[in-house]
PDB file of C-alpha atoms in Angstrom:
ATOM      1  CA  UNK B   1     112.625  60.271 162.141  1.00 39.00           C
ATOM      2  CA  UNK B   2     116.417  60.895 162.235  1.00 42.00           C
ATOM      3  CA  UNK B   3     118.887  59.795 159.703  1.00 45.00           C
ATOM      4  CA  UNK B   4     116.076  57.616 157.735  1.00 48.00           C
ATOM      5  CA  UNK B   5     115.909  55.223 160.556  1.00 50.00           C
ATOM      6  CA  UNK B   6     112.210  54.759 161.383  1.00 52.00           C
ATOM      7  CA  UNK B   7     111.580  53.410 164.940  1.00 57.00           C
ATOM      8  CA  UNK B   8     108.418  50.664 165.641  1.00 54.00           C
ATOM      9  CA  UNK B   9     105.853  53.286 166.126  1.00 52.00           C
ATOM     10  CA  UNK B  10     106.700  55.312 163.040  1.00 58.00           C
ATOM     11  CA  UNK B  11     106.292  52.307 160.919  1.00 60.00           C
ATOM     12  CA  UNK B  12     103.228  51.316 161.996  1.00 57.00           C
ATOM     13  CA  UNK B  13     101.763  54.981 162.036  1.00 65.00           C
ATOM     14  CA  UNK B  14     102.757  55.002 157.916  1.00 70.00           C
ATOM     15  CA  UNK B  15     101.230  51.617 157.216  1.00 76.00           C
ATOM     16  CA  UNK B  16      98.126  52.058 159.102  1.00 76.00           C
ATOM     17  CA  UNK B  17      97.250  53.824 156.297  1.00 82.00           C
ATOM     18  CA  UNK B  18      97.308  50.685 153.872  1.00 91.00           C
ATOM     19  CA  UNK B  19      94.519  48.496 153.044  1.00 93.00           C
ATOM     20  CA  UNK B  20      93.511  46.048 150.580  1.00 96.00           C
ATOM     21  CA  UNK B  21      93.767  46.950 146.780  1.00 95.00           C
ATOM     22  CA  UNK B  22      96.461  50.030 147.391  1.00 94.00           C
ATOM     23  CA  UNK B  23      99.386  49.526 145.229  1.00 96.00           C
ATOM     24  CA  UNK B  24     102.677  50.329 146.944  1.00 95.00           C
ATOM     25  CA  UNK B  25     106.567  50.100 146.844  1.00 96.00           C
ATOM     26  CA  UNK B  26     109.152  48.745 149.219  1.00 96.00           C
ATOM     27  CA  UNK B  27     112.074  51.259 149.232  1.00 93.00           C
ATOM     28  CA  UNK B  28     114.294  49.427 150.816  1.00 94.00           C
ATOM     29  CA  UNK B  29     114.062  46.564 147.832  1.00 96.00           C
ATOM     30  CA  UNK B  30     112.825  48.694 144.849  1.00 94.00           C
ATOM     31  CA  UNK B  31     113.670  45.750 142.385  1.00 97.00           C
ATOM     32  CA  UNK B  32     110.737  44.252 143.266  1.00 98.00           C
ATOM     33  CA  UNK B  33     108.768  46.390 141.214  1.00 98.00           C
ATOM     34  CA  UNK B  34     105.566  48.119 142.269  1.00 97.00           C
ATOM     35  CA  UNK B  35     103.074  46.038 144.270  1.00 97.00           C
ATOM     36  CA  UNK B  36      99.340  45.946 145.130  1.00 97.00           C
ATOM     37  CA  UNK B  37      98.364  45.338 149.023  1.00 97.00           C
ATOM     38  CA  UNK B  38      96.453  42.083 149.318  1.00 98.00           C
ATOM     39  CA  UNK B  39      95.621  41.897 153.258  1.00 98.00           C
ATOM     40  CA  UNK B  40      96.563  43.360 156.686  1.00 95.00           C
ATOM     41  CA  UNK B  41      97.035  41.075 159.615  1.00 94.00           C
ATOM     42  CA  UNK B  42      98.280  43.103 162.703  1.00 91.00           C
ATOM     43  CA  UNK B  43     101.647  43.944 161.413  1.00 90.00           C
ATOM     44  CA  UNK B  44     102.033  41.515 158.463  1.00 96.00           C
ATOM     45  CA  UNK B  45     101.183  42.898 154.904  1.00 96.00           C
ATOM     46  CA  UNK B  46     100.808  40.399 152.494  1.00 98.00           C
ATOM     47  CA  UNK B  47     101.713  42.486 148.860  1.00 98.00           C
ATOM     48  CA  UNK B  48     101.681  40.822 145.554  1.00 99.00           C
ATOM     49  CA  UNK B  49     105.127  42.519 143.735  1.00 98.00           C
ATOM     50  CA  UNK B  50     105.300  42.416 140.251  1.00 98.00           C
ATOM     51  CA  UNK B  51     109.189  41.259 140.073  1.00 98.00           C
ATOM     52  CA  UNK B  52     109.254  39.040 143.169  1.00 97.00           C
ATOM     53  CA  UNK B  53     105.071  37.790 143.674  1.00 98.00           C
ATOM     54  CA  UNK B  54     103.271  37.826 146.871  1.00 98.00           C
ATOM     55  CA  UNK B  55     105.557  38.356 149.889  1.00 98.00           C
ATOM     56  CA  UNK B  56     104.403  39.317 153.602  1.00 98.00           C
ATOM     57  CA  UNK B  57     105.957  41.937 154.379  1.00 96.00           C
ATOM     58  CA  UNK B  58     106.802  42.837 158.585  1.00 94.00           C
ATOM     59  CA  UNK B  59     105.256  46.400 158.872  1.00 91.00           C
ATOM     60  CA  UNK B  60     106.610  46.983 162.074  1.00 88.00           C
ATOM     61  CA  UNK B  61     110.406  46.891 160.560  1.00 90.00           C
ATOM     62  CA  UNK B  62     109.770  48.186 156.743  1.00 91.00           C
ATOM     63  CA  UNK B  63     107.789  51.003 155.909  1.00 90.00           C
ATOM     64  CA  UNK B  64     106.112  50.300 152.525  1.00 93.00           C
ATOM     65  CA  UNK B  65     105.568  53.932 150.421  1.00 92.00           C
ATOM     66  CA  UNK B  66     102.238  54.292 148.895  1.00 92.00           C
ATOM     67  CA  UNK B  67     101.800  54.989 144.918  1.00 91.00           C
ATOM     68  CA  UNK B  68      98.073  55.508 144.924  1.00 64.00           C
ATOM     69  CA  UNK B  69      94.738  55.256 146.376  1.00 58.00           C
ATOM     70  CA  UNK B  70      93.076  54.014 143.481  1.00 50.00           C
ATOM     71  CA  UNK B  71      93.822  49.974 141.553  1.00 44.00           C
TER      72      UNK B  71
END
């Protein structure tokens, strides 16, 4: 990773990690609070934010940071 860009592979090597239940943050739009993973399909994310609701989310151009492995 150079110069925080991620390329397509990094991103979905960091979110293959995610599943159901995990709660996570997008750093890219931190306003929308602190969310909690609701499915995984291929590369779309579906995350319910607190500030903003449920999005889907394309994990092959944002990599969402994990907060914790436990709800």
């Amino acid at each position: 990773m150079t110069g925080g860009v991620h390329n397509e592979v990094e991103l979905l090597e960091e979110n293959f990690l995610l599943e159901p239940g995990l709660l996570v943050r997008n750093p890219q739009c931190s306003d929308w609070g602190v969310g909690q993973v609701q499915s995984i399909i291929g590369t779309r994310i579906t995350v319910n934010f607190e500030n903003t609701g449920k999005l889907v989310v394309d994990g092959s151009v944002v990599a969402l940071e994990l907060l914790s492995q436990q709800q």
